[in-house]
Amino acid sequence: MKLSTTTRAAAVSSALAATLALAACGASNEEPSGSAGAAASGGSASSAAPELSGALVGAGASSQQSAMEAWQAGFEGENPDVQFSYDPSGSGNGRKAFLSGAADFAGSDAALKDEELTQAADRCATADVFELPNYISPIAIAFNLEGVDTLNLKPATVADIFSGKVTTWNDPAIAADNAGVTLPATPIVPVHRGDDSGTTENFTAYLHEAAPDAWTAEPDGVWPLEGGENANGTSGVIDVVTSTAGAITYADASRASDLGVVSVAVGSEFVAPSAEAAAAVVENSPVVEGRGDYDFAIELNRATEGSGEYPVVLISYHVGCVQYDDAAKAAAVKGFMQYVISEDGQAASSENAGSAQISETLRTQAQTAVDAITAAG
């Protein structure tokens, strides 16, 4: 499933052609060419952009919260007249808010489903929707076990823990891959998200693809099994695990620093979560076929056996309209997305959230969508 340069180049070329067509009929709404050039080189383009103002409302993935704080600070520092807000209410709620018109864009740890793409066509007045993979982070399988900071686990063992088949920390399936580690007979307390969560959808997709015999439930943003503890939001599950001996959960790695962390089996090695290992999986996965010119949803290769790749990975998208009814709104969305994909924006999120910076390939793709954002009329 390794993505060829040709595949990604074709997607970019198609999007660029559509961008030029849009520019021909809506050039009065575009930024000066110097802005696009500065952005394409990866730097901040705000000095060449028009002054932005008004409200900009986002909602969605709580995994992005730390990154969003950095993006908000950088964007508002350059655009003090924009009143920016982001509600980290979860990916499902964010997509609903965007599709209903309550939010200008969504942050989502899962790409839009087919029925949501249909709704997006109405939301965007039949114009294209963009989905930009702007936040890449490993999902940590994090646990609270006194005296143990790291464990090696096979995908099937992880699946059996979260399905309730493996119930104590000294189970032979865990001990087999952790020679020399003293494992107590402490009961395992699996903790999952209680809300509709893109992190859950990514985690269950990993289990479904990497351990299909042990995990037969289909990937879903709503936890598919009975039992276990639950809490809402990334902070919620981390708080439960932190206060509960023997507990284990899955969460954006940026939020799990005080807990023990699992290294998962990939081929013949065990790989710990890291920004670099997560980015490697994304770079070697194809874009989903058959979507719009500015829809860069990625089909992650979660069953990879590539050395140094960490497949329990979360791609969080920014979802919005290529065309907005209001010129100020279009300019604000365009300006914010431009900052997010810039080298400055990606460096800020990486420093604050520990996320992987997007590659030049992904930045070039995203730039075609950002350039195309305009106002109707």
Short mmCIF file of C-alpha atoms in Angstrom, two decimals:
data_model
loop_
_atom_site.label_atom_id
_atom_site.label_comp_id
_atom_site.label_asym_id
_atom_site.label_seq_id
_atom_site.Cartn_x
_atom_site.Cartn_y
_atom_site.Cartn_z
CA MET A 1 0.00 0.00 0.00
CA LYS A 2 3.00 2.32 -0.31
CA LEU A 3 1.90 5.51 -2.02
CA SER A 4 3.83 6.29 -5.17
CA THR A 5 4.97 9.80 -5.99
CA THR A 6 2.90 9.55 -9.14
CA THR A 7 -0.31 8.96 -7.18
CA ARG A 8 0.14 12.00 -4.97
CA ALA A 9 1.41 14.12 -7.83
CA ALA A 10 -1.70 13.30 -9.84
CA ALA A 11 -3.91 14.39 -6.95
CA VAL A 12 -2.03 17.66 -6.61
CA SER A 13 -2.10 18.33 -10.35
CA SER A 14 -5.84 17.72 -10.51
CA ALA A 15 -6.46 20.04 -7.58
CA LEU A 16 -4.16 22.70 -9.00
CA ALA A 17 -6.01 22.69 -12.30
CA ALA A 18 -9.31 23.19 -10.49
CA THR A 19 -7.73 25.97 -8.44
CA LEU A 20 -6.73 27.85 -11.58
CA ALA A 21 -10.25 27.52 -12.96
CA LEU A 22 -11.71 28.94 -9.76
CA ALA A 23 -9.18 31.74 -9.73
CA ALA A 24 -10.25 32.82 -13.21
CA CYS A 25 -13.82 33.49 -12.08
CA GLY A 26 -13.09 34.72 -8.56
CA ALA A 27 -9.76 36.49 -8.69
CA SER A 28 -11.09 39.53 -6.87
CA ASN A 29 -11.43 37.42 -3.72
CA GLU A 30 -7.93 35.94 -3.84
CA GLU A 31 -4.89 37.13 -1.94
CA PRO A 32 -2.06 38.78 -3.88
CA SER A 33 0.25 36.35 -5.66
CA GLY A 34 3.08 37.22 -3.31
CA SER A 35 1.11 35.71 -0.43
CA ALA A 36 0.68 32.40 -2.20
CA GLY A 37 4.35 32.34 -3.07
CA ALA A 38 5.42 32.95 0.51
CA ALA A 39 3.07 30.26 1.74
CA ALA A 40 4.22 27.76 -0.84
CA SER A 41 7.76 28.15 0.47
CA GLY A 42 6.44 27.25 3.92
CA GLY A 43 6.70 30.58 5.71
CA SER A 44 3.98 32.79 7.12
CA ALA A 45 2.24 34.81 4.42
CA SER A 46 0.30 37.21 6.60
CA SER A 47 2.41 40.25 5.68
CA ALA A 48 1.10 40.06 2.10
CA ALA A 49 -2.45 39.07 3.03
CA PRO A 50 -5.38 41.47 3.46
CA GLU A 51 -6.36 42.45 6.98
CA LEU A 52 -8.73 39.90 8.48
CA SER A 53 -11.60 40.57 10.85
CA GLY A 54 -14.80 39.08 12.22
CA ALA A 55 -15.54 35.80 13.99
CA LEU A 56 -13.97 32.47 13.08
CA VAL A 57 -15.57 29.45 14.76
CA GLY A 58 -14.13 25.96 14.82
CA ALA A 59 -15.20 22.84 16.70
CA GLY A 60 -14.20 19.22 16.97
CA ALA A 61 -11.34 16.94 17.92
CA SER A 62 -10.05 17.26 21.47
CA SER A 63 -6.82 15.59 20.30
CA GLN A 64 -5.99 18.86 18.52
CA GLN A 65 -6.49 20.97 21.64
CA SER A 66 -2.80 21.58 22.42
CA ALA A 67 -1.99 22.20 18.77
CA MET A 68 -5.01 24.46 18.40
CA GLU A 69 -3.84 26.58 21.32
CA ALA A 70 -0.55 27.15 19.49
CA TRP A 71 -2.28 27.83 16.16
CA GLN A 72 -4.72 30.23 17.78
CA ALA A 73 -1.92 32.17 19.49
CA GLY A 74 0.10 32.46 16.28
CA PHE A 75 -2.87 33.31 14.07
CA GLU A 76 -4.36 35.89 16.45
CA GLY A 77 -0.92 37.43 16.92
CA GLU A 78 -0.88 38.17 13.19
CA ASN A 79 -4.62 38.89 12.93
CA PRO A 80 -5.75 40.65 16.12
CA ASP A 81 -9.11 41.68 14.65
CA VAL A 82 -10.29 38.07 14.22
CA GLN A 83 -12.28 36.65 17.13
CA PHE A 84 -11.23 33.01 16.97
CA SER A 85 -12.83 30.21 18.99
CA TYR A 86 -12.46 26.43 18.95
CA ASP A 87 -14.67 24.04 20.95
CA PRO A 88 -12.81 20.72 21.59
CA SER A 89 -16.09 18.82 21.95
CA GLY A 90 -14.99 15.75 19.99
CA SER A 91 -14.72 14.89 16.31
CA GLY A 92 -18.33 13.76 15.93
CA ASN A 93 -19.69 16.94 17.47
CA GLY A 94 -17.32 19.04 15.38
CA ARG A 95 -18.46 17.47 12.14
CA LYS A 96 -22.10 17.98 13.16
CA ALA A 97 -21.42 21.63 14.01
CA PHE A 98 -19.76 22.25 10.64
CA LEU A 99 -22.40 20.42 8.63
CA SER A 100 -25.21 22.31 10.40
CA GLY A 101 -23.50 25.67 9.82
CA ALA A 102 -22.84 26.25 13.53
CA ALA A 103 -19.08 26.14 12.92
CA ASP A 104 -17.03 27.52 10.04
CA PHE A 105 -14.71 24.52 10.03
CA ALA A 106 -14.34 21.24 11.88
CA GLY A 107 -11.39 19.47 13.42
CA SER A 108 -11.92 15.74 12.98
CA ASP A 109 -9.82 12.67 13.72
CA ALA A 110 -11.75 10.85 11.00
CA ALA A 111 -12.52 11.86 7.45
CA LEU A 112 -16.11 12.56 6.46
CA LYS A 113 -18.23 9.49 5.80
CA ASP A 114 -20.18 9.13 2.55
CA GLU A 115 -23.41 10.43 4.06
CA GLU A 116 -21.52 13.36 5.58
CA LEU A 117 -20.00 14.20 2.21
CA THR A 118 -23.56 14.44 0.86
CA GLN A 119 -24.48 16.81 3.69
CA ALA A 120 -21.31 18.81 3.07
CA ALA A 121 -22.42 19.47 -0.51
CA ASP A 122 -25.53 21.19 0.90
CA ARG A 123 -23.55 22.99 3.61
CA CYS A 124 -21.09 24.33 1.04
CA ALA A 125 -23.80 25.27 -1.48
CA THR A 126 -22.69 22.45 -3.83
CA ALA A 127 -19.09 23.77 -3.80
CA ASP A 128 -16.27 21.41 -2.89
CA VAL A 129 -15.42 20.54 0.68
CA PHE A 130 -11.77 20.44 1.77
CA GLU A 131 -10.29 17.90 4.14
CA LEU A 132 -6.69 18.66 5.05
CA PRO A 133 -4.59 16.25 7.15
CA ASN A 134 -2.98 19.02 9.17
CA TYR A 135 -2.34 17.21 12.47
CA ILE A 136 -0.49 13.89 12.66
CA SER A 137 0.15 12.24 16.00
CA PRO A 138 0.64 8.79 17.44
CA ILE A 139 -2.12 7.43 19.63
CA ALA A 140 -0.51 6.21 22.82
CA ILE A 141 -1.79 3.09 24.53
CA ALA A 142 -1.25 4.44 28.01
CA PHE A 143 -1.47 2.63 31.35
CA ASN A 144 -1.09 3.13 35.08
CA LEU A 145 0.94 0.32 36.63
CA GLU A 146 3.21 1.06 39.57
CA GLY A 147 6.87 0.46 38.78
CA VAL A 148 6.30 -0.17 35.06
CA ASP A 149 6.99 2.60 32.54
CA THR A 150 6.82 0.70 29.26
CA LEU A 151 5.53 -2.62 27.94
CA ASN A 152 5.74 -4.51 24.67
CA LEU A 153 2.39 -5.76 23.35
CA LYS A 154 1.30 -7.54 20.19
CA PRO A 155 -1.80 -6.17 18.42
CA ALA A 156 -3.82 -9.27 19.38
CA THR A 157 -2.88 -8.79 23.04
CA VAL A 158 -4.02 -5.16 22.91
CA ALA A 159 -7.30 -6.31 21.36
CA ASP A 160 -7.80 -8.96 24.04
CA ILE A 161 -7.15 -6.41 26.79
CA PHE A 162 -9.74 -3.95 25.49
CA SER A 163 -12.29 -6.67 24.75
CA GLY A 164 -11.96 -8.05 28.30
CA LYS A 165 -10.33 -11.40 27.44
CA VAL A 166 -7.05 -10.54 29.19
CA THR A 167 -7.96 -9.34 32.66
CA THR A 168 -4.80 -9.18 34.80
CA TRP A 169 -1.42 -7.58 34.18
CA ASN A 170 0.52 -10.81 34.83
CA ASP A 171 -1.36 -12.68 32.10
CA PRO A 172 0.97 -15.01 30.11
CA ALA A 173 0.21 -13.13 26.86
CA ILE A 174 1.67 -9.95 28.37
CA ALA A 175 4.53 -11.70 30.17
CA ALA A 176 5.67 -13.47 26.98
CA ASP A 177 6.85 -10.23 25.39
CA ASN A 178 8.17 -8.56 28.53
CA ALA A 179 10.95 -10.73 29.89
CA GLY A 180 12.54 -9.27 33.00
CA VAL A 181 9.57 -7.06 33.84
CA THR A 182 7.87 -7.79 37.17
CA LEU A 183 4.17 -7.87 36.39
CA PRO A 184 1.68 -7.73 39.29
CA ALA A 185 -1.63 -9.58 39.41
CA THR A 186 -3.41 -6.21 39.38
CA PRO A 187 -6.74 -6.30 37.52
CA ILE A 188 -6.74 -4.49 34.18
CA VAL A 189 -9.27 -1.67 33.89
CA PRO A 190 -9.81 -0.78 30.21
CA VAL A 191 -11.00 2.81 29.75
CA HIS A 192 -12.56 3.98 26.48
CA ARG A 193 -14.08 7.20 25.20
CA GLY A 194 -17.74 7.68 26.04
CA ASP A 195 -18.34 10.26 23.32
CA ASP A 196 -18.30 9.94 19.52
CA SER A 197 -14.57 10.17 18.99
CA GLY A 198 -12.26 10.12 15.99
CA THR A 199 -9.55 8.78 18.30
CA THR A 200 -11.80 5.79 18.99
CA GLU A 201 -12.40 5.32 15.27
CA ASN A 202 -8.66 5.36 14.58
CA PHE A 203 -7.89 3.01 17.46
CA THR A 204 -10.59 0.49 16.56
CA ALA A 205 -9.48 0.67 12.91
CA TYR A 206 -5.97 -0.27 14.03
CA LEU A 207 -7.26 -3.24 16.04
CA HIS A 208 -9.52 -4.35 13.19
CA GLU A 209 -6.71 -4.27 10.63
CA ALA A 210 -3.71 -5.35 12.72
CA ALA A 211 -5.49 -8.04 14.79
CA PRO A 212 -8.51 -9.15 12.71
CA ASP A 213 -8.85 -12.54 14.42
CA ALA A 214 -8.90 -11.00 17.91
CA TRP A 215 -10.93 -7.86 17.09
CA THR A 216 -13.90 -8.48 14.81
CA ALA A 217 -15.87 -5.29 15.53
CA GLU A 218 -15.92 -2.77 12.69
CA PRO A 219 -14.11 0.55 13.21
CA ASP A 220 -16.40 3.12 14.77
CA GLY A 221 -16.22 6.46 16.52
CA VAL A 222 -18.58 5.09 19.17
CA TRP A 223 -17.02 2.37 21.31
CA PRO A 224 -18.50 -0.88 19.96
CA LEU A 225 -18.32 -3.17 23.00
CA GLU A 226 -20.03 -3.41 26.35
CA GLY A 227 -18.10 -3.14 29.62
CA GLY A 228 -15.08 -1.20 30.76
CA GLU A 229 -14.90 2.31 32.14
CA ASN A 230 -15.53 5.34 29.94
CA ALA A 231 -15.06 9.09 29.98
CA ASN A 232 -15.60 11.94 27.55
CA GLY A 233 -12.76 13.64 25.75
CA THR A 234 -9.03 13.04 25.81
CA SER A 235 -8.69 14.75 29.18
CA GLY A 236 -11.46 12.58 30.58
CA VAL A 237 -9.87 9.22 29.81
CA ILE A 238 -6.41 10.41 30.87
CA ASP A 239 -7.82 11.61 34.20
CA VAL A 240 -9.50 8.24 34.85
CA VAL A 241 -6.35 6.26 34.07
CA THR A 242 -4.15 8.58 36.11
CA SER A 243 -6.35 8.05 39.18
CA THR A 244 -6.98 4.30 38.70
CA ALA A 245 -4.34 1.66 39.41
CA GLY A 246 -4.22 -0.93 36.63
CA ALA A 247 -6.13 1.20 34.13
CA ILE A 248 -5.30 1.44 30.42
CA THR A 249 -6.62 3.65 27.63
CA TYR A 250 -5.83 5.08 24.22
CA ALA A 251 -5.24 8.81 23.72
CA ASP A 252 -3.28 11.32 21.72
CA ALA A 253 0.33 10.78 22.75
CA SER A 254 0.80 14.45 23.60
CA ARG A 255 -1.52 13.99 26.59
CA ALA A 256 -0.05 10.77 28.02
CA SER A 257 3.36 11.90 29.23
CA ASP A 258 2.85 10.98 32.90
CA LEU A 259 1.65 7.43 32.21
CA GLY A 260 3.28 4.19 31.10
CA VAL A 261 3.24 3.70 27.33
CA VAL A 262 3.03 0.58 25.16
CA SER A 263 5.41 -0.25 22.32
CA VAL A 264 3.42 -2.23 19.73
CA ALA A 265 4.66 -5.10 17.61
CA VAL A 266 5.36 -4.10 13.99
CA GLY A 267 6.87 -6.93 11.99
CA SER A 268 9.74 -8.34 14.06
CA GLU A 269 10.21 -5.29 16.31
CA PHE A 270 8.35 -3.32 18.95
CA VAL A 271 7.90 0.37 18.15
CA ALA A 272 7.19 3.13 20.66
CA PRO A 273 4.92 6.05 19.75
CA SER A 274 6.79 9.01 18.31
CA ALA A 275 6.06 11.81 15.87
CA GLU A 276 8.64 10.45 13.44
CA ALA A 277 7.25 6.90 13.48
CA ALA A 278 3.70 8.19 13.00
CA ALA A 279 4.74 10.41 10.10
CA ALA A 280 6.44 7.45 8.40
CA VAL A 281 3.15 5.51 8.28
CA VAL A 282 1.28 8.49 6.84
CA GLU A 283 3.88 9.11 4.15
CA ASN A 284 3.60 5.47 3.04
CA SER A 285 -0.20 5.41 2.85
CA PRO A 286 -2.37 6.38 -0.15
CA VAL A 287 -5.02 9.06 -0.47
CA VAL A 288 -8.59 7.77 -0.59
CA GLU A 289 -9.73 7.55 -4.19
CA GLY A 290 -12.91 8.97 -5.66
CA ARG A 291 -13.27 12.06 -3.47
CA GLY A 292 -13.18 15.77 -4.38
CA ASP A 293 -10.27 17.73 -5.79
CA TYR A 294 -9.51 19.26 -2.38
CA ASP A 295 -10.30 16.19 -0.27
CA PHE A 296 -7.02 14.67 0.88
CA ALA A 297 -8.33 11.94 3.20
CA ILE A 298 -5.68 9.26 3.71
CA GLU A 299 -6.17 5.49 3.81
CA LEU A 300 -3.76 4.55 6.56
CA ASN A 301 -1.77 1.33 6.25
CA ARG A 302 -2.31 0.17 9.82
CA ALA A 303 -1.15 -3.38 9.11
CA THR A 304 2.30 -2.14 8.08
CA GLU A 305 5.40 -4.17 8.90
CA GLY A 306 7.75 -1.35 7.92
CA SER A 307 10.69 -0.82 10.24
CA GLY A 308 10.31 2.22 12.48
CA GLU A 309 6.65 2.78 11.62
CA TYR A 310 4.09 3.21 14.42
CA PRO A 311 0.64 2.28 13.04
CA VAL A 312 -1.55 3.37 15.98
CA VAL A 313 -1.66 6.78 14.41
CA LEU A 314 -4.16 9.59 14.34
CA ILE A 315 -4.60 11.94 11.43
CA SER A 316 -6.74 14.88 12.39
CA TYR A 317 -8.27 16.83 9.53
CA HIS A 318 -9.47 20.36 9.10
CA VAL A 319 -12.75 20.26 7.21
CA GLY A 320 -14.33 23.28 5.56
CA CYS A 321 -15.88 24.72 2.42
CA VAL A 322 -13.91 25.82 -0.60
CA GLN A 323 -16.53 28.57 -1.05
CA TYR A 324 -18.27 30.61 1.67
CA ASP A 325 -21.21 33.00 1.32
CA ASP A 326 -19.44 35.73 3.27
CA ALA A 327 -16.19 37.29 1.99
CA ALA A 328 -14.83 38.05 5.48
CA LYS A 329 -15.53 34.48 6.58
CA ALA A 330 -13.82 33.05 3.50
CA ALA A 331 -10.78 35.26 4.11
CA ALA A 332 -10.57 34.25 7.77
CA VAL A 333 -10.80 30.52 7.01
CA LYS A 334 -8.24 30.92 4.23
CA GLY A 335 -5.88 32.88 6.47
CA PHE A 336 -6.14 30.40 9.34
CA MET A 337 -5.57 27.36 7.14
CA GLN A 338 -2.62 29.15 5.53
CA TYR A 339 -1.04 29.65 8.94
CA VAL A 340 -1.70 26.06 10.03
CA ILE A 341 0.04 24.49 7.02
CA SER A 342 2.95 26.94 7.05
CA GLU A 343 6.33 25.97 8.47
CA ASP A 344 5.71 28.41 11.33
CA GLY A 345 2.31 26.89 12.12
CA GLN A 346 3.53 23.31 11.98
CA ALA A 347 6.54 24.12 14.13
CA ALA A 348 4.26 25.75 16.71
CA SER A 349 1.95 22.74 16.93
CA SER A 350 4.89 20.34 17.06
CA GLU A 351 6.45 22.24 19.94
CA ASN A 352 3.21 22.56 21.90
CA ALA A 353 1.64 19.17 21.15
CA GLY A 354 4.50 16.92 20.12
CA SER A 355 2.81 16.22 16.78
CA ALA A 356 4.60 15.37 13.55
CA GLN A 357 5.05 18.23 11.12
CA ILE A 358 3.38 17.62 7.78
CA SER A 359 5.69 16.75 4.89
CA GLU A 360 6.33 19.00 1.90
CA THR A 361 4.14 16.62 -0.12
CA LEU A 362 1.20 17.19 2.22
CA ARG A 363 1.90 20.94 2.39
CA THR A 364 1.86 21.20 -1.42
CA GLN A 365 -1.44 19.32 -1.56
CA ALA A 366 -2.99 21.48 1.12
CA GLN A 367 -1.79 24.67 -0.55
CA THR A 368 -3.94 23.96 -3.61
CA ALA A 369 -7.02 23.82 -1.37
CA VAL A 370 -6.08 26.95 0.60
CA ASP A 371 -5.49 28.89 -2.61
CA ALA A 372 -8.94 27.87 -3.82
CA ILE A 373 -10.90 29.12 -0.78
CA THR A 374 -13.03 32.07 -1.87
CA ALA A 375 -16.40 33.76 -1.42
CA ALA A 376 -19.48 33.20 -3.57
CA GLY A 377 -20.39 35.83 -6.11
#
